[in-house]
Amino acid sequence: VIVALLPLHIVMLLFLQDSCLSSASQFYSSHTKWKNLTNSFCGGSKMSPIDIVTKNVTTDPNLGNFNLNGFNSKDVFTSIMNNGHTVVCTLKGNEVKVSGGGLSGTYTGLQFHFHWGDGNHPGSEHTVDEHRYPMEMHIVTQKDHLTAPREHPDGYAVLGFFINATKLVSKFYQYMGSLTTPACNEAVVWTIFHEPIHANSELVSSL
Protein backbone atom coordinates (compact mmCIF):
# COMPACT_ATOMS: atom_id res chain seq x y z
CA VAL A 1 0.00 0.00 0.00
CA ILE A 2 1.50 3.34 -1.00
CA VAL A 3 0.22 5.11 2.09
CA ALA A 4 1.55 2.36 4.34
CA LEU A 5 4.95 2.51 2.65
CA LEU A 6 5.19 6.28 2.95
CA PRO A 7 6.78 6.34 6.44
CA LEU A 8 9.47 3.94 5.20
CA HIS A 9 10.34 6.22 2.29
CA ILE A 10 10.41 9.28 4.52
CA VAL A 11 12.93 7.49 6.72
CA MET A 12 14.93 6.60 3.61
CA LEU A 13 14.91 10.23 2.54
CA LEU A 14 16.54 11.17 5.81
CA PHE A 15 19.45 8.89 4.92
CA LEU A 16 19.56 10.05 1.30
CA GLN A 17 19.05 13.71 2.10
CA ASP A 18 22.64 14.93 1.99
CA SER A 19 23.43 13.26 -1.32
CA CYS A 20 20.24 14.54 -2.95
CA LEU A 21 20.05 18.11 -1.78
CA SER A 22 23.22 19.46 -3.32
CA SER A 23 22.13 18.15 -6.70
CA ALA A 24 18.55 19.29 -6.17
CA SER A 25 19.69 22.81 -5.37
CA GLN A 26 21.80 22.97 -8.52
CA PHE A 27 19.02 21.38 -10.56
CA TYR A 28 16.33 23.89 -9.61
CA SER A 29 18.57 26.95 -9.42
CA SER A 30 18.95 26.82 -13.19
CA HIS A 31 15.21 26.62 -13.95
CA THR A 32 15.18 30.12 -15.51
CA LYS A 33 17.43 28.76 -18.25
CA TRP A 34 15.27 25.71 -19.00
CA LYS A 35 13.35 27.53 -21.74
CA ASN A 36 16.61 27.87 -23.67
CA LEU A 37 17.24 24.13 -23.75
CA THR A 38 16.92 22.27 -27.04
CA ASN A 39 13.36 21.00 -27.68
CA SER A 40 12.18 22.65 -24.46
CA PHE A 41 8.60 23.73 -23.79
CA CYS A 42 9.60 25.58 -20.61
CA GLY A 43 8.29 29.12 -20.46
CA GLY A 44 4.87 28.17 -21.86
CA SER A 45 1.48 29.42 -20.67
CA LYS A 46 0.57 26.39 -18.53
CA MET A 47 3.69 25.88 -16.45
CA SER A 48 3.70 23.97 -13.19
CA PRO A 49 3.99 24.23 -10.27
CA ILE A 50 1.62 27.04 -9.29
CA ASP A 51 0.48 28.92 -6.22
CA ILE A 52 -3.10 27.85 -5.48
CA VAL A 53 -4.97 31.02 -4.48
CA THR A 54 -7.94 29.71 -2.53
CA LYS A 55 -10.07 32.85 -2.96
CA ASN A 56 -9.98 32.25 -6.71
CA VAL A 57 -10.86 28.55 -6.52
CA THR A 58 -14.27 27.49 -7.85
CA THR A 59 -16.17 24.30 -7.08
CA ASP A 60 -17.01 21.91 -9.92
CA PRO A 61 -19.44 19.18 -8.76
CA ASN A 62 -19.17 17.50 -12.16
CA LEU A 63 -15.62 16.31 -11.50
CA GLY A 64 -16.82 13.42 -9.33
CA ASN A 65 -14.70 11.14 -7.18
CA PHE A 66 -11.44 9.45 -8.11
CA ASN A 67 -11.45 5.70 -8.70
CA LEU A 68 -8.22 4.26 -7.30
CA ASN A 69 -7.40 0.66 -8.13
CA GLY A 70 -4.37 -1.29 -6.99
CA PHE A 71 -3.45 1.12 -4.23
CA ASN A 72 -3.91 -1.65 -1.66
CA SER A 73 -1.49 -3.99 -3.44
CA LYS A 74 1.21 -5.47 -1.24
CA ASP A 75 3.71 -5.46 -4.13
CA VAL A 76 3.04 -2.04 -5.61
CA PHE A 77 6.59 -0.92 -6.44
CA THR A 78 9.60 -2.54 -8.04
CA SER A 79 12.56 -0.26 -7.30
CA ILE A 80 13.72 2.81 -5.38
CA MET A 81 16.33 5.11 -6.94
CA ASN A 82 18.07 8.36 -6.04
CA ASN A 83 18.33 10.11 -9.43
CA GLY A 84 20.23 13.14 -8.16
CA HIS A 85 17.36 15.48 -7.37
CA THR A 86 14.68 13.23 -5.86
CA VAL A 87 13.91 9.68 -4.79
CA VAL A 88 11.85 7.77 -7.37
CA CYS A 89 9.82 4.67 -6.51
CA THR A 90 8.89 2.79 -9.68
CA LEU A 91 5.46 1.14 -9.72
CA LYS A 92 4.80 -2.31 -11.10
CA GLY A 93 3.33 -2.25 -14.61
CA ASN A 94 -0.49 -2.11 -14.77
CA GLU A 95 -0.71 -2.52 -10.99
CA VAL A 96 -2.08 0.93 -10.13
CA LYS A 97 -4.99 2.47 -12.05
CA VAL A 98 -6.60 5.89 -11.65
CA SER A 99 -9.79 7.21 -13.25
CA GLY A 100 -12.64 9.59 -12.46
CA GLY A 101 -12.03 12.89 -10.68
CA GLY A 102 -12.42 14.80 -13.92
CA LEU A 103 -9.92 12.66 -15.84
CA SER A 104 -10.80 11.85 -19.44
CA GLY A 105 -9.87 8.18 -19.22
CA THR A 106 -8.00 5.53 -17.26
CA TYR A 107 -4.40 6.12 -16.24
CA THR A 108 -1.73 3.63 -15.18
CA GLY A 109 0.71 4.45 -12.38
CA LEU A 110 4.35 4.77 -13.41
CA GLN A 111 6.15 5.99 -10.30
CA PHE A 112 5.93 8.23 -7.28
CA HIS A 113 8.57 10.60 -5.97
CA PHE A 114 9.10 13.30 -3.38
CA HIS A 115 10.10 16.94 -3.19
CA TRP A 116 11.46 18.28 0.09
CA GLY A 117 13.56 21.12 1.46
CA ASP A 118 16.83 21.35 3.34
CA GLY A 119 15.49 21.20 6.89
CA ASN A 120 15.05 24.91 7.55
CA HIS A 121 13.20 25.57 4.29
CA PRO A 122 10.03 23.72 3.20
CA GLY A 123 10.30 21.98 -0.12
CA SER A 124 6.88 21.40 -1.69
CA GLU A 125 6.71 22.47 -5.32
CA HIS A 126 3.15 23.78 -5.19
CA THR A 127 2.03 26.35 -2.65
CA VAL A 128 -1.37 27.30 -1.23
CA ASP A 129 -1.84 31.03 -0.69
CA GLU A 130 1.97 31.28 -0.87
CA HIS A 131 2.35 28.72 1.93
CA ARG A 132 4.90 26.03 1.13
CA TYR A 133 4.64 22.64 2.82
CA PRO A 134 7.63 20.64 4.10
CA MET A 135 7.24 17.91 1.47
CA GLU A 136 5.18 16.99 -1.56
CA MET A 137 4.61 13.54 -3.04
CA HIS A 138 3.74 13.04 -6.71
CA ILE A 139 2.14 9.89 -8.10
CA VAL A 140 2.81 9.98 -11.84
CA THR A 141 0.35 8.14 -14.10
CA GLN A 142 0.08 7.79 -17.89
CA LYS A 143 -3.10 7.67 -19.94
CA ASP A 144 -3.82 4.20 -21.27
CA HIS A 145 -3.50 3.42 -24.99
CA LEU A 146 -1.28 6.41 -25.79
CA THR A 147 2.03 5.75 -27.53
CA ALA A 148 3.27 9.35 -27.23
CA PRO A 149 1.72 10.80 -24.04
CA ARG A 150 4.00 13.85 -24.09
CA GLU A 151 2.23 15.00 -27.23
CA HIS A 152 -1.21 15.10 -25.59
CA PRO A 153 -2.36 17.77 -23.10
CA ASP A 154 -3.80 15.03 -20.89
CA GLY A 155 -1.18 12.36 -21.58
CA TYR A 156 -0.18 12.22 -17.92
CA ALA A 157 -2.06 12.70 -14.67
CA VAL A 158 -0.10 13.45 -11.51
CA LEU A 159 -1.64 13.13 -8.07
CA GLY A 160 0.09 15.50 -5.65
CA PHE A 161 -0.05 15.21 -1.90
CA PHE A 162 1.31 17.71 0.61
CA ILE A 163 3.14 16.19 3.57
CA ASN A 164 3.18 18.05 6.84
CA ALA A 165 6.07 17.68 9.26
CA THR A 166 5.19 17.08 12.88
CA LYS A 167 7.23 16.57 16.02
CA LEU A 168 5.89 13.12 16.77
CA VAL A 169 8.77 12.35 19.13
CA SER A 170 7.80 15.20 21.48
CA LYS A 171 4.90 13.26 23.01
CA PHE A 172 4.69 9.53 23.42
CA TYR A 173 3.77 6.84 25.91
CA GLN A 174 6.34 4.20 26.83
CA TYR A 175 6.20 1.11 29.01
CA MET A 176 7.77 -2.30 29.42
CA GLY A 177 5.42 -4.92 28.01
CA SER A 178 5.10 -8.05 25.93
CA LEU A 179 4.39 -9.43 22.49
CA THR A 180 0.69 -9.21 21.70
CA THR A 181 0.46 -12.75 20.32
CA PRO A 182 1.48 -16.11 21.84
CA ALA A 183 3.91 -16.81 23.41
CA CYS A 184 3.44 -13.23 24.72
CA ASN A 185 7.07 -12.89 25.77
CA GLU A 186 7.60 -9.98 28.13
CA ALA A 187 10.45 -8.67 26.02
CA VAL A 188 9.18 -5.46 24.48
CA VAL A 189 9.72 -1.77 25.16
CA TRP A 190 6.50 -0.28 23.82
CA THR A 191 6.45 3.30 22.52
CA ILE A 192 3.05 4.63 21.46
CA PHE A 193 3.11 8.02 19.76
CA HIS A 194 0.46 10.49 20.85
CA GLU A 195 -0.22 12.01 17.42
CA PRO A 196 -2.00 9.76 14.89
CA ILE A 197 -1.18 9.49 11.20
CA HIS A 198 -4.16 10.57 9.10
CA ALA A 199 -5.47 8.37 6.29
CA ASN A 200 -8.58 8.51 4.14
CA SER A 201 -11.39 6.50 5.76
CA GLU A 202 -12.34 4.82 2.45
CA LEU A 203 -8.76 3.69 1.95
CA VAL A 204 -8.63 2.27 5.48
CA SER A 205 -11.90 0.40 5.01
CA SER A 206 -10.60 -1.16 1.78
CA LEU A 207 -7.55 -2.71 3.43
GROMACS .gro file of C-alpha atoms in nm, residues 77-189:
model
  113
   77PHE     CA    1   0.659  -0.092  -0.644
   78THR     CA    2   0.960  -0.254  -0.804
   79SER     CA    3   1.256  -0.026  -0.730
   80ILE     CA    4   1.372   0.281  -0.538
   81MET     CA    5   1.633   0.511  -0.694
   82ASN     CA    6   1.807   0.836  -0.604
   83ASN     CA    7   1.833   1.011  -0.943
   84GLY     CA    8   2.023   1.314  -0.816
   85HIS     CA    9   1.736   1.548  -0.737
   86THR     CA   10   1.468   1.323  -0.586
   87VAL     CA   11   1.391   0.968  -0.479
   88VAL     CA   12   1.185   0.777  -0.737
   89CYS     CA   13   0.982   0.467  -0.651
   90THR     CA   14   0.889   0.279  -0.968
   91LEU     CA   15   0.546   0.114  -0.972
   92LYS     CA   16   0.480  -0.231  -1.110
   93GLY     CA   17   0.333  -0.225  -1.461
   94ASN     CA   18  -0.049  -0.211  -1.477
   95GLU     CA   19  -0.071  -0.252  -1.099
   96VAL     CA   20  -0.208   0.093  -1.013
   97LYS     CA   21  -0.499   0.247  -1.205
   98VAL     CA   22  -0.660   0.589  -1.165
   99SER     CA   23  -0.979   0.721  -1.325
  100GLY     CA   24  -1.264   0.959  -1.246
  101GLY     CA   25  -1.203   1.289  -1.068
  102GLY     CA   26  -1.242   1.480  -1.392
  103LEU     CA   27  -0.992   1.266  -1.584
  104SER     CA   28  -1.080   1.185  -1.944
  105GLY     CA   29  -0.987   0.818  -1.922
  106THR     CA   30  -0.800   0.553  -1.726
  107TYR     CA   31  -0.440   0.612  -1.624
  108THR     CA   32  -0.173   0.363  -1.518
  109GLY     CA   33   0.071   0.445  -1.238
  110LEU     CA   34   0.435   0.477  -1.341
  111GLN     CA   35   0.615   0.599  -1.030
  112PHE     CA   36   0.593   0.823  -0.728
  113HIS     CA   37   0.857   1.060  -0.597
  114PHE     CA   38   0.910   1.330  -0.338
  115HIS     CA   39   1.010   1.694  -0.319
  116TRP     CA   40   1.146   1.828   0.009
  117GLY     CA   41   1.356   2.112   0.146
  118ASP     CA   42   1.683   2.135   0.334
  119GLY     CA   43   1.549   2.120   0.689
  120ASN     CA   44   1.505   2.491   0.755
  121HIS     CA   45   1.320   2.557   0.429
  122PRO     CA   46   1.003   2.372   0.320
  123GLY     CA   47   1.030   2.198  -0.012
  124SER     CA   48   0.688   2.140  -0.169
  125GLU     CA   49   0.671   2.247  -0.532
  126HIS     CA   50   0.315   2.378  -0.519
  127THR     CA   51   0.203   2.635  -0.265
  128VAL     CA   52  -0.137   2.730  -0.123
  129ASP     CA   53  -0.184   3.103  -0.069
  130GLU     CA   54   0.197   3.128  -0.087
  131HIS     CA   55   0.235   2.872   0.193
  132ARG     CA   56   0.490   2.603   0.113
  133TYR     CA   57   0.464   2.264   0.282
  134PRO     CA   58   0.763   2.064   0.410
  135MET     CA   59   0.724   1.791   0.147
  136GLU     CA   60   0.518   1.699  -0.156
  137MET     CA   61   0.461   1.354  -0.304
  138HIS     CA   62   0.374   1.304  -0.671
  139ILE     CA   63   0.214   0.989  -0.810
  140VAL     CA   64   0.281   0.998  -1.184
  141THR     CA   65   0.035   0.814  -1.410
  142GLN     CA   66   0.008   0.779  -1.789
  143LYS     CA   67  -0.310   0.767  -1.994
  144ASP     CA   68  -0.382   0.420  -2.127
  145HIS     CA   69  -0.350   0.342  -2.499
  146LEU     CA   70  -0.128   0.641  -2.579
  147THR     CA   71   0.203   0.575  -2.753
  148ALA     CA   72   0.327   0.935  -2.723
  149PRO     CA   73   0.172   1.080  -2.404
  150ARG     CA   74   0.400   1.385  -2.409
  151GLU     CA   75   0.223   1.500  -2.723
  152HIS     CA   76  -0.121   1.510  -2.559
  153PRO     CA   77  -0.236   1.777  -2.310
  154ASP     CA   78  -0.380   1.503  -2.089
  155GLY     CA   79  -0.118   1.236  -2.158
  156TYR     CA   80  -0.018   1.222  -1.792
  157ALA     CA   81  -0.206   1.270  -1.467
  158VAL     CA   82  -0.010   1.345  -1.151
  159LEU     CA   83  -0.164   1.313  -0.807
  160GLY     CA   84   0.009   1.550  -0.565
  161PHE     CA   85  -0.005   1.521  -0.190
  162PHE     CA   86   0.131   1.771   0.061
  163ILE     CA   87   0.314   1.619   0.357
  164ASN     CA   88   0.318   1.805   0.684
  165ALA     CA   89   0.607   1.768   0.926
  166THR     CA   90   0.519   1.708   1.288
  167LYS     CA   91   0.723   1.657   1.602
  168LEU     CA   92   0.589   1.312   1.677
  169VAL     CA   93   0.877   1.235   1.913
  170SER     CA   94   0.780   1.520   2.148
  171LYS     CA   95   0.490   1.326   2.301
  172PHE     CA   96   0.469   0.953   2.342
  173TYR     CA   97   0.377   0.684   2.591
  174GLN     CA   98   0.634   0.420   2.683
  175TYR     CA   99   0.620   0.111   2.901
  176MET     CA  100   0.777  -0.230   2.942
  177GLY     CA  101   0.542  -0.492   2.801
  178SER     CA  102   0.510  -0.805   2.593
  179LEU     CA  103   0.439  -0.943   2.249
  180THR     CA  104   0.069  -0.921   2.170
  181THR     CA  105   0.046  -1.275   2.032
  182PRO     CA  106   0.148  -1.611   2.184
  183ALA     CA  107   0.391  -1.681   2.341
  184CYS     CA  108   0.344  -1.323   2.472
  185ASN     CA  109   0.707  -1.289   2.577
  186GLU     CA  110   0.760  -0.998   2.813
  187ALA     CA  111   1.045  -0.867   2.602
  188VAL     CA  112   0.918  -0.546   2.448
  189VAL     CA  113   0.972  -0.177   2.516
   0.00000   0.00000   0.00000
